[in-house]
Tab-separated table of C-alpha atoms in Angstrom:
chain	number	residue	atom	x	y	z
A	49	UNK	CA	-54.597	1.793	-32.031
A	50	UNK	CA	-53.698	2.794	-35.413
A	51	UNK	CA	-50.279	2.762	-35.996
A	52	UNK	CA	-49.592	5.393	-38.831
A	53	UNK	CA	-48.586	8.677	-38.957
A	54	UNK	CA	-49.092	11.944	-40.556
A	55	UNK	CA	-46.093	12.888	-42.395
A	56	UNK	CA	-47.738	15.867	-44.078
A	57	UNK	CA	-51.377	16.777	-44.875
A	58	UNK	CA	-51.198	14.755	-47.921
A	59	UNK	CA	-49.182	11.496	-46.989
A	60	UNK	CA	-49.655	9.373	-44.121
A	61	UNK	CA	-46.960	6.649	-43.189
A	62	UNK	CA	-47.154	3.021	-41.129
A	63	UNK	CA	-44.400	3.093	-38.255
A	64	UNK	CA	-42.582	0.000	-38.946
A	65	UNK	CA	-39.667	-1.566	-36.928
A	66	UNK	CA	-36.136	-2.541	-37.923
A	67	UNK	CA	-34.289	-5.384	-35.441
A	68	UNK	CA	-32.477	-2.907	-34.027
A	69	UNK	CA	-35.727	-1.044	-32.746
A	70	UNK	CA	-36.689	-4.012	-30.859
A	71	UNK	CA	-35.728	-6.140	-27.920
A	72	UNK	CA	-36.672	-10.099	-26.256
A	73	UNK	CA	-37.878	-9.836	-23.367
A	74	UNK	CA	-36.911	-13.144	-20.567
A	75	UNK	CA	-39.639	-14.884	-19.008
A	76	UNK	CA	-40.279	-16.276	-15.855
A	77	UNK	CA	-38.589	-19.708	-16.905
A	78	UNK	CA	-35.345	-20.701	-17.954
A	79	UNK	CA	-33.725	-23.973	-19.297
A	80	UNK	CA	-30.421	-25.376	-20.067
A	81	UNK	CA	-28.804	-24.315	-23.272
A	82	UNK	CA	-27.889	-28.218	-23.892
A	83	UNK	CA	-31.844	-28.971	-23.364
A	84	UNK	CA	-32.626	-26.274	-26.843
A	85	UNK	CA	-33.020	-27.867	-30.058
A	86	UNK	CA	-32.404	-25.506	-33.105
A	87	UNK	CA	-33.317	-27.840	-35.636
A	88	UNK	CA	-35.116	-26.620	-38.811
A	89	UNK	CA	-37.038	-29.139	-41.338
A	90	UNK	CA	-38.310	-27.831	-44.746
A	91	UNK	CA	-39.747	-30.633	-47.034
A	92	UNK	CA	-38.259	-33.740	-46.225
A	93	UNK	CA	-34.884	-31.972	-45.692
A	94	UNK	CA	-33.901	-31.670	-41.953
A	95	UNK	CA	-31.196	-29.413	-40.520
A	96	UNK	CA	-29.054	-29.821	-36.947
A	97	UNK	CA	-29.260	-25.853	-37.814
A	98	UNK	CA	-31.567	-22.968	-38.956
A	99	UNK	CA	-28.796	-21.293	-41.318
A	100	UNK	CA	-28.651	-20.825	-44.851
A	101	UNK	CA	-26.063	-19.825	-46.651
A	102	UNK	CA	-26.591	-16.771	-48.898
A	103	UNK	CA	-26.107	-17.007	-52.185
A	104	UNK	CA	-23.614	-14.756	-53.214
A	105	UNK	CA	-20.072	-15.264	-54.204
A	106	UNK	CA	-18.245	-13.684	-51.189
A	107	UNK	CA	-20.592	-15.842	-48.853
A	108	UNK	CA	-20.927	-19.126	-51.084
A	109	UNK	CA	-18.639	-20.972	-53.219
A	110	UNK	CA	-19.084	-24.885	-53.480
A	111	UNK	CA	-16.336	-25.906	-50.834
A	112	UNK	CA	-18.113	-23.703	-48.390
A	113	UNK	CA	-21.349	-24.838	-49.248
A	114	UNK	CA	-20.198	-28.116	-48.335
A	115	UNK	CA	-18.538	-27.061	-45.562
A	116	UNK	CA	-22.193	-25.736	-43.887
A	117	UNK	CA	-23.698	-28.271	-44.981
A	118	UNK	CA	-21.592	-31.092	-43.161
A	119	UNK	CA	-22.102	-28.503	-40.139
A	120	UNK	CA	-25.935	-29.204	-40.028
A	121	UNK	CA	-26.950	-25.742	-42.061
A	122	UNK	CA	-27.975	-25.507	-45.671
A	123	UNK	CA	-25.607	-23.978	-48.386
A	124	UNK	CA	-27.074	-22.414	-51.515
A	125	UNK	CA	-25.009	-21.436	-54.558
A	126	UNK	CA	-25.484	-18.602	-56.711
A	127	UNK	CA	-25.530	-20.222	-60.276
A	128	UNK	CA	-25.846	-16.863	-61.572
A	129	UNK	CA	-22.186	-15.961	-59.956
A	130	UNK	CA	-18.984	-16.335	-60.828
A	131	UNK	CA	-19.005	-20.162	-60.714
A	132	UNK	CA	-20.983	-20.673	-63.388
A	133	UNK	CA	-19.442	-18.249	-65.491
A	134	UNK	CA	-15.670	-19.031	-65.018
A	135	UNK	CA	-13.443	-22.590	-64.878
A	136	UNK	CA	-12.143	-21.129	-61.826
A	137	UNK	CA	-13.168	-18.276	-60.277
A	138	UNK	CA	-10.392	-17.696	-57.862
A	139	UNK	CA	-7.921	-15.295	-59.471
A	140	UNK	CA	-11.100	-13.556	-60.038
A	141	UNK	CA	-12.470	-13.292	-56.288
A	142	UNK	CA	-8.974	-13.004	-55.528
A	143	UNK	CA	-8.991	-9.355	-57.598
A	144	UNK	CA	-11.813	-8.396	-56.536
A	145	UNK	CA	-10.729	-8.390	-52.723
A	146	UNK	CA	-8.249	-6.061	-53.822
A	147	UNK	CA	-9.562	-3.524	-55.866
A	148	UNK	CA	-9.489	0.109	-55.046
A	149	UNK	CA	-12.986	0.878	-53.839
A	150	UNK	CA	-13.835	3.505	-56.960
A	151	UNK	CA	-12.641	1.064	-59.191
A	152	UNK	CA	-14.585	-1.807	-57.719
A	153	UNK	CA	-18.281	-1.284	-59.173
A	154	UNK	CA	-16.949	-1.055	-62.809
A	155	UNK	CA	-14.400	-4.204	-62.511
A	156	UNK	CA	-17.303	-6.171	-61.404
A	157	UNK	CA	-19.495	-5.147	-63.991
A	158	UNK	CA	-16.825	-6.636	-66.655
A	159	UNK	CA	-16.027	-9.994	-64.552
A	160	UNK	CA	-19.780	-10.512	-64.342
A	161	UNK	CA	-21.143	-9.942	-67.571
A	162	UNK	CA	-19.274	-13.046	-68.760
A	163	UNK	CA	-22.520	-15.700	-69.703
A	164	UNK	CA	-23.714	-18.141	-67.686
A	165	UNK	CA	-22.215	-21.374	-68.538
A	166	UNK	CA	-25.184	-24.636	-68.339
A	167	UNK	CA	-22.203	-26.845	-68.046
A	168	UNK	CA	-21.010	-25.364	-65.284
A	169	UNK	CA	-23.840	-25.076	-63.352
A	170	UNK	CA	-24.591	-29.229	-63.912
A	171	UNK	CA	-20.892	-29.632	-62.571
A	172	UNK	CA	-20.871	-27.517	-59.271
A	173	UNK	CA	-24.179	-28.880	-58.069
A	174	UNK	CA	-22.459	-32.039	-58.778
A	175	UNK	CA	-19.366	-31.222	-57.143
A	176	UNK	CA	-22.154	-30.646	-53.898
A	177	UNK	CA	-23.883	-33.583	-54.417
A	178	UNK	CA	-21.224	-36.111	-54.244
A	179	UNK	CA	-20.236	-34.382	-51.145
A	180	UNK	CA	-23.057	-35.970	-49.121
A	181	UNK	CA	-24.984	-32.815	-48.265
A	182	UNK	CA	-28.278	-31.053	-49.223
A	183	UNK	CA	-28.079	-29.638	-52.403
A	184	UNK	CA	-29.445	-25.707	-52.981
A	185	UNK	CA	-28.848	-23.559	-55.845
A	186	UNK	CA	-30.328	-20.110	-56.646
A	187	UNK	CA	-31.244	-18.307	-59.767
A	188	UNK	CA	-33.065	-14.756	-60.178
A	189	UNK	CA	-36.747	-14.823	-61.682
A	190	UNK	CA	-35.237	-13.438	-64.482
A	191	UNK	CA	-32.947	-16.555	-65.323
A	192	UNK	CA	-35.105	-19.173	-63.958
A	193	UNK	CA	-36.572	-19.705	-67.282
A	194	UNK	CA	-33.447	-20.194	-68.973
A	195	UNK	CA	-31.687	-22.224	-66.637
A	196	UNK	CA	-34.011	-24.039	-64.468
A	197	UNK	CA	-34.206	-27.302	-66.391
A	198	UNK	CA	-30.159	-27.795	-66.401
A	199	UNK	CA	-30.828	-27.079	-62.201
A	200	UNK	CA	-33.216	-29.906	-61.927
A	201	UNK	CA	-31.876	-32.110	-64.269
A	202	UNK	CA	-28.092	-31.849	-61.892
A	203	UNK	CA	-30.331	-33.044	-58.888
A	204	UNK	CA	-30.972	-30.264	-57.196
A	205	UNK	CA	-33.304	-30.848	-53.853
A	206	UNK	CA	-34.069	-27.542	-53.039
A	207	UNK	CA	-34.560	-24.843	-55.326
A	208	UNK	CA	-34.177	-21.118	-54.405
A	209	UNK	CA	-35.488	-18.251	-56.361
A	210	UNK	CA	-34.604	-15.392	-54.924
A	211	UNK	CA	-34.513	-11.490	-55.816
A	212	UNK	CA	-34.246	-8.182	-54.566
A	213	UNK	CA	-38.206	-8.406	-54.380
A	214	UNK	CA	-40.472	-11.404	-56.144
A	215	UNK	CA	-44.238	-11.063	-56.832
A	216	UNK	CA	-46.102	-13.726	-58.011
A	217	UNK	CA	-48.335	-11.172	-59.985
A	218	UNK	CA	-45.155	-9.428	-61.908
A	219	UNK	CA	-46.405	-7.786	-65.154
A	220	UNK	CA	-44.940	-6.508	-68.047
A	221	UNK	CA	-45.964	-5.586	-71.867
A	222	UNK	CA	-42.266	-6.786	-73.008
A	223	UNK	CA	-41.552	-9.900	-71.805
A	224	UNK	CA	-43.561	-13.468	-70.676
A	225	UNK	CA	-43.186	-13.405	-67.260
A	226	UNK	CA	-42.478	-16.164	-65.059
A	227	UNK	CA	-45.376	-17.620	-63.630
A	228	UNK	CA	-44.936	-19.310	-60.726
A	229	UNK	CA	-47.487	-20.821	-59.534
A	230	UNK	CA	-47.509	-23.344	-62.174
A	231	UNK	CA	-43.548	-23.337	-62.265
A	232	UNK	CA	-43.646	-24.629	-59.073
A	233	UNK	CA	-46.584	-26.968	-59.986
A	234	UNK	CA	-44.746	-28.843	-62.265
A	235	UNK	CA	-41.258	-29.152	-60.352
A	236	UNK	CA	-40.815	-32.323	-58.171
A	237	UNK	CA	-38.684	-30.323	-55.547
A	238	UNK	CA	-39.725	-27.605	-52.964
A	239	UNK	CA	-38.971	-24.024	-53.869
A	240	UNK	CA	-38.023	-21.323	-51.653
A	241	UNK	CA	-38.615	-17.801	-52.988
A	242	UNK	CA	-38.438	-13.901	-51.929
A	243	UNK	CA	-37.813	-11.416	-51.205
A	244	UNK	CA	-41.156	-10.195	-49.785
A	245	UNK	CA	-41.755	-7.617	-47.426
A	246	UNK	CA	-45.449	-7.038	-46.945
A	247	UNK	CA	-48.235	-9.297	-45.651
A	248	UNK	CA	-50.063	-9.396	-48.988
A	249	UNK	CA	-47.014	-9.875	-50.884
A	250	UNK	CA	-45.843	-13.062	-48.808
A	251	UNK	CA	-49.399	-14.215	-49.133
A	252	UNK	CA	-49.754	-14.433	-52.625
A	253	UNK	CA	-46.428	-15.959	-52.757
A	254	UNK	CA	-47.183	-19.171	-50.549
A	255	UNK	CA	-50.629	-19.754	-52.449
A	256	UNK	CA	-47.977	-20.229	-55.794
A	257	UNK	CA	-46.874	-23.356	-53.657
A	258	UNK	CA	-43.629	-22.327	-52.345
A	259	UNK	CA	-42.467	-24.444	-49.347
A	260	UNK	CA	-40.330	-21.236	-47.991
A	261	UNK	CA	-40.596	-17.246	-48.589
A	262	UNK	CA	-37.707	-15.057	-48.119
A	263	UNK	CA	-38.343	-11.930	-45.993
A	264	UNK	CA	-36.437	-8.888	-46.575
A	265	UNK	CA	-35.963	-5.998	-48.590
A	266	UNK	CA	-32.742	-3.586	-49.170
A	267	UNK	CA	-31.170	-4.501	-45.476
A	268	UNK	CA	-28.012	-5.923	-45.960
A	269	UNK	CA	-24.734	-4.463	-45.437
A	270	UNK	CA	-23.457	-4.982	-48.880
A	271	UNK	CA	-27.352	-3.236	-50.214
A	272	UNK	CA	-27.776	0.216	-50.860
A	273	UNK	CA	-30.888	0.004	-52.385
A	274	UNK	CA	-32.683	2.670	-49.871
A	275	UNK	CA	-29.727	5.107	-51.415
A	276	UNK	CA	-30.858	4.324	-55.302
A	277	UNK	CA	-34.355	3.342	-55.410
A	278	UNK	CA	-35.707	4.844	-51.945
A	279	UNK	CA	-37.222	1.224	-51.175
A	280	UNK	CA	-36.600	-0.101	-47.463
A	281	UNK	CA	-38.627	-2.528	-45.223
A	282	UNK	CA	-37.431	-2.401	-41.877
A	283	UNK	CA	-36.682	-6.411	-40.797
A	284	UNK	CA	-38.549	-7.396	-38.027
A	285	UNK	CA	-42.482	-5.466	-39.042
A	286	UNK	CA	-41.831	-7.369	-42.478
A	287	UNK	CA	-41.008	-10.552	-40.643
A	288	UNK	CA	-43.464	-10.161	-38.412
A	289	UNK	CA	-45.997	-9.705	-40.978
A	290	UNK	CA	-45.023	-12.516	-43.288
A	291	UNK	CA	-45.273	-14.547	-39.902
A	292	UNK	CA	-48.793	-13.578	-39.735
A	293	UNK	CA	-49.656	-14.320	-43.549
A	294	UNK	CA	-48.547	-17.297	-42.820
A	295	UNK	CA	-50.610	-17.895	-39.866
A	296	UNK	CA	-53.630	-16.697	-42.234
A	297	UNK	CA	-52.586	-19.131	-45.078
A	298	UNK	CA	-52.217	-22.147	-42.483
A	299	UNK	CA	-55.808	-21.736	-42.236
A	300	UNK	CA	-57.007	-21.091	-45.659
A	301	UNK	CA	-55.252	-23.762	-47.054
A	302	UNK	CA	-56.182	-26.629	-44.347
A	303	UNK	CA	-52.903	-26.634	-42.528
A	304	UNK	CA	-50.301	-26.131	-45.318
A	305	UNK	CA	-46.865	-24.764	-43.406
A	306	UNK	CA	-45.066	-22.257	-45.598
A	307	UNK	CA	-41.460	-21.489	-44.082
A	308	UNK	CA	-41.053	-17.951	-43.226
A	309	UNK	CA	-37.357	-17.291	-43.941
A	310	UNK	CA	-35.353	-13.980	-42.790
A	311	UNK	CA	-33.190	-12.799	-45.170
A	312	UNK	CA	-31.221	-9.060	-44.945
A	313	UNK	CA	-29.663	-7.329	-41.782
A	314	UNK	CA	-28.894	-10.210	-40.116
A	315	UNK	CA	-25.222	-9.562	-39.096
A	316	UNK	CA	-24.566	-10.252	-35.906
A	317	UNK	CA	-26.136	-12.970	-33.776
A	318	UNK	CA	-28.339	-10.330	-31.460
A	319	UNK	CA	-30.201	-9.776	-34.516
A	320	UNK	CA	-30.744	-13.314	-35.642
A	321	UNK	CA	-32.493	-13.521	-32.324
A	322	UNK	CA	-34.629	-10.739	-32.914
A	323	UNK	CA	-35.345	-12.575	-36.172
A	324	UNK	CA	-36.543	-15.520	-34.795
A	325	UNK	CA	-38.860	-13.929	-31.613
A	326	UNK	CA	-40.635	-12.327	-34.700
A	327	UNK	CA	-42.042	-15.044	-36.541
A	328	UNK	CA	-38.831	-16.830	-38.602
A	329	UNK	CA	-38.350	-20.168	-39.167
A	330	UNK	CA	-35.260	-19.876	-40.487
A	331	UNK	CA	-32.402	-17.323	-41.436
A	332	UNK	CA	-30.424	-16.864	-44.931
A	333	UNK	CA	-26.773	-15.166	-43.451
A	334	UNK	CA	-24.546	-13.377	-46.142
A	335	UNK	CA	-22.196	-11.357	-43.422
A	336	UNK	CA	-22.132	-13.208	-41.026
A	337	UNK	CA	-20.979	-16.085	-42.719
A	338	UNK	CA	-18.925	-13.756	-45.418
A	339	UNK	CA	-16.407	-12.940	-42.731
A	340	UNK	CA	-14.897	-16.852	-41.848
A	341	UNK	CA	-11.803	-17.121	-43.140
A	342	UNK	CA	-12.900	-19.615	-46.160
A	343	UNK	CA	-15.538	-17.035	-47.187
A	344	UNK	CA	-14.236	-17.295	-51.054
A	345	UNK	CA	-14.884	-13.386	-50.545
A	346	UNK	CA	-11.563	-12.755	-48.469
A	347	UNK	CA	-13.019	-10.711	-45.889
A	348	UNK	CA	-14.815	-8.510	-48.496
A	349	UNK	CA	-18.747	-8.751	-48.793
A	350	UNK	CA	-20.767	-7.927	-52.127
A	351	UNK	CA	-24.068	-9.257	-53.755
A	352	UNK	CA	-25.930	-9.558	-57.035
A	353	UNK	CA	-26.950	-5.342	-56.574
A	354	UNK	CA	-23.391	-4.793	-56.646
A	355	UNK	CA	-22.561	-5.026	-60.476
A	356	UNK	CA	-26.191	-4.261	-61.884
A	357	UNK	CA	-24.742	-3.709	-65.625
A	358	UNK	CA	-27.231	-0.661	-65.267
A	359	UNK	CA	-28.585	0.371	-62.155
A	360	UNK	CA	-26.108	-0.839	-59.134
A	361	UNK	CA	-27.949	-0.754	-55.606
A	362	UNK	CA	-24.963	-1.994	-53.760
A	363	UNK	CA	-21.506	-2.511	-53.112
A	364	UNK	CA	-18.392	-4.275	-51.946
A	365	UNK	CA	-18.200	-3.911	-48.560
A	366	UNK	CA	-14.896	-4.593	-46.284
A	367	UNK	CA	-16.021	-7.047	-42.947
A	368	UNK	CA	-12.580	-8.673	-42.502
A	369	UNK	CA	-12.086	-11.840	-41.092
A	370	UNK	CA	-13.136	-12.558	-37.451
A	371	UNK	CA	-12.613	-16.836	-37.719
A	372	UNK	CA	-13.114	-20.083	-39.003
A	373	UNK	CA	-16.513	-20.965	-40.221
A	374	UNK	CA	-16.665	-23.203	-37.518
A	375	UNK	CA	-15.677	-20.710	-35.144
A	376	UNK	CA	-18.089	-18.001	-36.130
A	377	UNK	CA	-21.318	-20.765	-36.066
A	378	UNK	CA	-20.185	-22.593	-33.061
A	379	UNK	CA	-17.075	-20.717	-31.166
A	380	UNK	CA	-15.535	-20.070	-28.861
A	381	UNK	CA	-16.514	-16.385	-28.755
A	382	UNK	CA	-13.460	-13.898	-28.686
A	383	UNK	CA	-15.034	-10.800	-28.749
A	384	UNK	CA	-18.874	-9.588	-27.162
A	385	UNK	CA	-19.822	-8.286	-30.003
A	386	UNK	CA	-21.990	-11.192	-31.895
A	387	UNK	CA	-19.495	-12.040	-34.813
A	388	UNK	CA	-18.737	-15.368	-33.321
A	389	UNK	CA	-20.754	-18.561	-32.078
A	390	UNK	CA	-24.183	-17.528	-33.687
A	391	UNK	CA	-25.483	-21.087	-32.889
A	392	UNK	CA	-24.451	-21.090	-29.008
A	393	UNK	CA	-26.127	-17.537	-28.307
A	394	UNK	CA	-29.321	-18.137	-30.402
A	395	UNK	CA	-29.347	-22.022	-28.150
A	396	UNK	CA	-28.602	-19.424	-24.999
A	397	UNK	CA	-31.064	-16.843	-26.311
A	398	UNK	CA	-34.095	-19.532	-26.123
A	399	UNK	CA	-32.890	-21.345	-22.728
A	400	UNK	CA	-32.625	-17.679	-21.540
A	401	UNK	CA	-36.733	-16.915	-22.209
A	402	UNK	CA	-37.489	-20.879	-21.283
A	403	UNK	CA	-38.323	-22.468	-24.705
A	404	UNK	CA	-37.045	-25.852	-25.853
A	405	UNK	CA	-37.168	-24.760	-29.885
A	406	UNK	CA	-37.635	-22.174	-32.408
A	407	UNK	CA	-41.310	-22.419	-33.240
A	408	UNK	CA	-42.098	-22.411	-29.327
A	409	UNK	CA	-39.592	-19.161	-29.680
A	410	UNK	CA	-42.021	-17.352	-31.839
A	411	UNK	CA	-43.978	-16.702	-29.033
A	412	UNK	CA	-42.029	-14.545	-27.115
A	413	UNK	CA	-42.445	-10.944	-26.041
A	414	UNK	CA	-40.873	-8.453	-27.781
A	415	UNK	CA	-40.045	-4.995	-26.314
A	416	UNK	CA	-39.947	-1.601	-28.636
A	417	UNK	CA	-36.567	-0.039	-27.582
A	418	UNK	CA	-34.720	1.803	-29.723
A	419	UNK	CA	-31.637	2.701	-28.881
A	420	UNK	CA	-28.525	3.894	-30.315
A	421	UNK	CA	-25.230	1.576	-30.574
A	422	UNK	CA	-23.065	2.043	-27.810
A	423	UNK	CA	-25.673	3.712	-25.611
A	424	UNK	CA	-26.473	1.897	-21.881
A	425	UNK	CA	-29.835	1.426	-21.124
């Protein structure tokens, strides 16, 4: 059964599905929560848990990078952000918490278009480093050029390359682009890149050799990019399709595994769920880990789209505080409303439906039932 629909004699549309659209659905088995493993390898990196840190500067700064990491997730730093462009940052994020919202988008703008420092790059990926833990930085497709050699040559292990959306066929009549296939080719460390948000998309990207795609498009809180540019991809059909590109890939390429990672909309713990029954491997969190009390964002929540120097698709977004970063991955819950303790309901979530990990999780049913928030059903 097809699943598009005529908007108008000229136009037909594909009904796609955002988390909150969908539901798991328990099986006939259940386990012990203490019996679920939520462990996540990529490369020959292995994590107690499927987390990663967004890069962005309210989320991520190096302590709290650390911090995950030493927690069993993965931290990655934006080395396009504020750390790279300042000695110290913290007066700076410190301001920025308490700007006046219509004065917010334009103070950003300034604090941002500072350059990009190389030394400073080299000496927070150190800073990481010599803290024992897995060490993930991030630059834009646009920087990666520029910067990428100073990345490696700090010892990064895992490189991120992440944008609002990447292609790996990108053209333009102005500028080389990057091509990065044989970027990652030549790099000794495994690359995780995105966003995608379409089967073909995510395709073309694992065939350039990445070891992880990023899934998502315009959905997070901070993201207003469905407001500026009219571009959305509702979560879980994106993840879901990526998951099946990657099924396709497994066999074209003999078996390869390319890590399908959710990244957008993933706020409160019901919805990492939802990301994981759908096909994820793994899940990059900006909110949810933006509103711990060491978030270097103070309760306050913005990303890269948020001081475009041209075109701003976002913008700083108040969450508050709900905990410690150790509360809000582990608890105890205070509230029922998924802020806190994101590792003990996703460990419930899977004993719940029966399965002993998240791959065996993929394959659980998934109801359509939209609802809206509040409502009993």
């Amino acid at each position: 059964m097809s699943s598009e629909i005529e908007i108008g004699r000229g136009k037909r549309g594909r009904r796609a599905y955002s988390l909150d659209d969908i539901a798991i659905v328990p099986a006939r088995r259940t386990r012990d929560p203490e019996d679920v493993s939520l462990s996540w390898q990529i490369d020959a990196y292995q994590f107690e848990l499927p987390f990663i840190g967004a890069p962005m500067d309210s989320a991520m700064s190096p302590e709290t990078v650390i911090a995950l990491g030493r927690f069993g997730g993965l931290g990655v730093l934006d080395l396009e952000g504020l750390w790279t462009r300042y000695d110290d940052p913290t007066p700076l994020l410190a301001e920025i918490a308490q700007l006046p919202t219509e004065m917010a988008t334009s103070r950003m703008q300034e604090l941002y278009s500072a350059p990009i420092q190389a030394e400073l790059i080299t000496a927070r990926l150190e800073q990481i480093r010599e803290a024992g833990v897995t060490v993930a930085g991030a630059l834009t497709p646009q920087r990666t050029q520029e910067f990428y050699k100073t990345v490696v040559d700090a010892g990064v292990d895992i490189f991120v390359i992440r944008g609002t959306t990447v292609s790996a066929e990108h053209v333009s009549t102005h500028t080389e682009p990057l091509n990065l296939k044989q970027f990652i080719y030549e790099l000794d460390v495994p690359v995780i890149v995105g966003g995608a948000a379409t089967y073909t998309a995510a395709l073309h990207l694992m065939r350039t050799g990445a070891a992880g795609v990023l899934v998502g498009f315009g959905g997070g809180a901070a993201a207003t990019t469905r407001k500026t540019l009219g571009i959305h991809a509702p979560m879980a059909t994106a993840v879901a399709d990526v998951h099946a590109a990657r099924r396709d890939y497994m066999d074209e390429s003999g078996g390869r595994y390319v890590h399908v990672i959710a990244d957008g909309g993933l706020g409160t713990s019901g919805d990492i769920v939802k990301a994981f029954g759908v096909g994820a491997d793994a899940v990059m969190l900006g909110t949810a880990l933006a509103r711990s009390t060491e978030a270097p964002g103070r309760g306050m929540h913005w990303g890269a789209e948020a001081h475009h120097p041209e075109l701003p698709r976002g913008h700083r977004v108040e969450l508050g505080t709900v905990g410690s970063l150790e509360q809000v991955l582990f608890g105890p819950g205070r509230t029922a409303i998924g802020e806190l303790n994101l590792a003990g309901a996703l460990r419930r979530a899977l004993a719940t439906t029966g399965y002993l990990d998240l791959k065996e999780f993929q394959r659980v049913d998934v109801t359509v039932s939209p609802y809206q928030s509040g409502t009993v059903v």
